Amino acid sequence: MAAAGGIGASLAAGCLGGDSGGGGDSGGGGDSGDDGEGGMDDGTMEGDGTTEDEGGMDDGTDSTEDGSMKPDSWRSVQLSTVRGDETFTVDGFDKPVVLQSFAVWCPKCERQSKELKNMDDPAVVVGLNTDPNEDEAKVRQHAEDNGFDWRFAVAPTEMTDLLIDEFGPTVTNAPSTPVIVACQDGPATMMAGRGINSISDIQDAMDDC
């Protein structure tokens, strides 16, 4: 599901083994520190036990302000249904996930949701509200008023940022009706900017999973 436009939302290593360390010119290390263990570049003798390279590795374990681990993919961001009955992640399912990025105010989004209502394939359908001005209560009422009985969630800022990183700002441009087909253990494809995405188009994307 690919389209144009949208709102854009985005996302010290010290010097280890310094002049006063065990491998320096003075102190217990002496000259042997240059040739011995103190000079080994094996990642085991640097200051607090980490090398400078290790300190700079991006291993997806950055922390958020509350101390929790920051996900390195939008698929692993925890979501809560607006009905309050479930928490889940996109990568937590064993089947393809059809993710619709939408806003309540968008008429084309509602038409896209009504198209998704006709799906009979056992895919997981998720309505993801990416408008920062809309809350769970508004989305819940929208789903109930239209008889949409699948999972609906409001995207946390970190998920919106990660989606934009991968798909560009179009993913949050509601009128472009972005729909992402995320294959389990496989790629994710976005369709957007070409009107309402038909069930057959979505099914074709799922067949590639």
XYZ file of C-alpha atoms in Angstrom:
209
model
C 0.000 0.000 0.000
C 2.238 3.108 -1.201
C 1.122 6.795 -1.453
C 2.304 10.376 -1.330
C 2.458 13.024 1.338
C 1.658 12.589 4.984
C 2.806 13.834 8.306
C 6.387 13.396 9.052
C 7.350 12.142 12.421
C 10.829 11.012 13.209
C 13.026 9.088 15.922
C 29.298 8.539 24.410
C 31.285 6.196 24.019
C 34.241 7.230 26.224
C 37.865 6.581 25.553
C 38.587 3.233 27.132
C 41.987 2.067 28.265
C 43.259 5.692 28.663
C 46.694 7.018 29.584
C 46.272 6.062 33.252
C 45.063 2.517 32.573
C 46.845 -0.755 33.216
C 48.518 -0.679 29.803
C 50.002 2.839 30.179
C 53.642 3.941 30.317
C 53.639 4.005 34.126
C 52.024 1.840 36.784
C 51.742 -1.894 37.220
C 51.425 -2.592 33.502
C 54.895 -1.324 32.517
C 56.235 -2.016 29.064
C 54.799 -5.494 29.167
C 51.324 -3.957 28.980
C 51.958 -3.006 25.357
C 52.862 -6.507 24.284
C 50.900 -8.535 26.810
C 47.280 -8.907 27.742
C 46.824 -5.175 28.332
C 47.435 -4.521 24.642
C 45.270 -7.330 23.290
C 42.406 -6.231 21.098
C 40.137 -9.088 22.132
C 37.399 -7.087 23.790
C 38.257 -8.363 27.293
C 40.720 -5.876 28.780
C 39.197 -2.481 28.043
C 38.237 -0.479 31.124
C 34.852 -1.793 32.234
C 35.063 -4.927 30.139
C 33.747 -3.532 26.870
C 35.651 -2.349 23.849
C 34.989 0.967 22.146
C 33.506 -0.912 19.212
C 31.158 -2.853 21.449
C 30.004 0.360 23.092
C 28.999 1.687 19.672
C 27.130 -1.380 18.491
C 23.485 -0.911 17.574
C 22.047 -4.112 18.978
C 18.444 -2.915 19.255
C 18.628 -2.683 23.057
C 18.377 1.085 23.530
C 16.232 2.076 26.472
C 13.203 4.352 26.493
C 12.645 7.057 29.118
C 10.906 4.596 31.457
C 13.847 2.191 31.284
C 12.156 -0.374 29.039
C 13.906 -1.719 25.957
C 13.325 0.264 22.764
C 12.132 -1.946 19.860
C 14.252 -1.907 16.729
C 11.276 -2.723 14.468
C 7.679 -1.529 14.266
C 6.655 -5.169 14.247
C 7.829 -5.616 17.832
C 6.151 -2.537 19.333
C 3.511 -3.611 21.835
C -0.015 -2.486 20.971
C -3.209 -2.503 23.017
C -6.628 -2.919 21.469
C -8.930 0.055 21.942
C -11.401 -2.340 23.562
C -8.828 -3.058 26.245
C -9.071 -6.819 25.878
C -5.645 -7.644 24.413
C -2.041 -6.555 24.019
C -0.110 -7.817 21.019
C 2.702 -7.211 18.538
C 2.584 -7.593 14.773
C 5.373 -10.167 14.885
C 3.520 -12.209 17.483
C 1.222 -13.952 14.985
C 1.904 -17.090 12.958
C 0.071 -15.790 9.882
C 0.235 -12.679 7.681
C -0.933 -9.412 9.216
C -2.946 -6.891 7.191
C -2.299 -3.530 8.833
C -4.432 -0.538 7.837
C -3.068 2.881 8.786
C -6.052 5.213 9.113
C -7.736 8.168 10.797
C -11.337 8.374 11.972
C -11.950 11.649 10.109
C -10.944 10.121 6.747
C -13.908 8.941 4.577
C -11.653 6.934 2.258
C -10.237 5.124 5.279
C -13.742 4.061 6.269
C -14.342 2.746 2.757
C -11.057 0.842 2.936
C -12.100 -0.663 6.268
C -15.408 -1.760 4.781
C -13.443 -3.499 2.026
C -11.364 -5.295 4.663
C -14.595 -6.372 6.307
C -15.136 -8.684 3.319
C -11.931 -10.625 3.862
C -12.480 -14.340 4.340
C -8.810 -15.319 4.413
C -7.475 -16.265 7.856
C -5.131 -13.281 7.978
C -4.880 -11.085 11.047
C -6.416 -7.673 10.342
C -5.324 -4.683 12.423
C -6.676 -1.151 12.152
C -3.883 1.177 13.294
C -4.836 4.780 13.977
C -1.835 6.988 13.183
C -3.443 10.380 13.818
C -1.857 11.854 16.984
C -5.004 13.922 17.588
C -7.282 10.893 17.995
C -7.499 8.668 21.058
C -8.662 5.162 21.946
C -12.195 6.267 22.857
C -12.692 7.916 19.468
C -11.326 4.906 17.593
C -13.382 2.475 19.669
C -16.582 4.396 18.923
C -15.683 4.479 15.224
C -15.221 0.704 15.131
C -18.439 0.039 17.020
C -20.505 2.423 14.887
C -19.351 0.674 11.706
C -19.449 -2.906 12.938
C -15.693 -3.415 12.530
C -14.948 -6.314 14.852
C -11.220 -6.878 14.280
C -8.308 -5.477 16.267
C -7.998 -1.683 16.442
C -5.166 0.153 18.163
C -3.725 3.643 18.430
C -0.110 3.753 17.258
C 2.439 4.797 19.883
C 4.800 7.520 18.688
C 7.704 5.069 18.511
C 5.755 2.798 16.168
C 4.771 5.701 13.922
C 8.410 6.768 13.730
C 9.573 3.243 12.876
C 6.893 2.875 10.197
C 7.975 6.157 8.611
C 11.592 5.006 8.733
C 10.691 1.939 6.681
C 7.905 3.139 4.377
C 8.221 6.933 4.297
C 5.658 9.563 5.387
C 2.990 8.137 3.088
C 2.307 5.480 5.704
C 0.657 8.125 7.897
C -1.154 9.925 5.059
C -4.641 8.628 5.814
C -6.352 9.621 2.506
C -3.818 7.522 0.593
C -5.366 4.478 2.338
C -2.098 2.774 3.301
C -2.377 -0.956 3.859
C 0.637 -3.045 4.828
C 0.805 -6.794 4.352
C 3.391 -8.121 6.804
C 4.444 -11.703 6.140
C 5.286 -13.773 9.174
C 9.074 -14.212 9.178
C 9.166 -12.406 5.834
C 8.953 -9.015 4.105
C 6.297 -6.349 4.498
C 4.680 -4.631 1.505
C 2.771 -1.351 1.579
C 0.049 -0.497 -0.907
C -1.150 3.114 -0.993
C -2.030 6.026 -3.250
C -4.154 4.158 -5.744
C -7.585 4.398 -4.199
C -9.226 1.643 -2.208
C -7.046 -1.459 -2.037
C -9.160 -4.403 -3.140
C -9.318 -7.743 -1.395
C -7.806 -9.355 -4.484
C -4.808 -6.989 -4.372
C -4.312 -7.695 -0.696
C -4.653 -11.412 -1.301
C -2.034 -11.235 -4.061
C 0.392 -9.631 -1.606
C -0.366 -12.325 0.945
C 0.264 -15.036 -1.624
C 3.854 -13.785 -1.844
C 4.406 -14.501 1.839
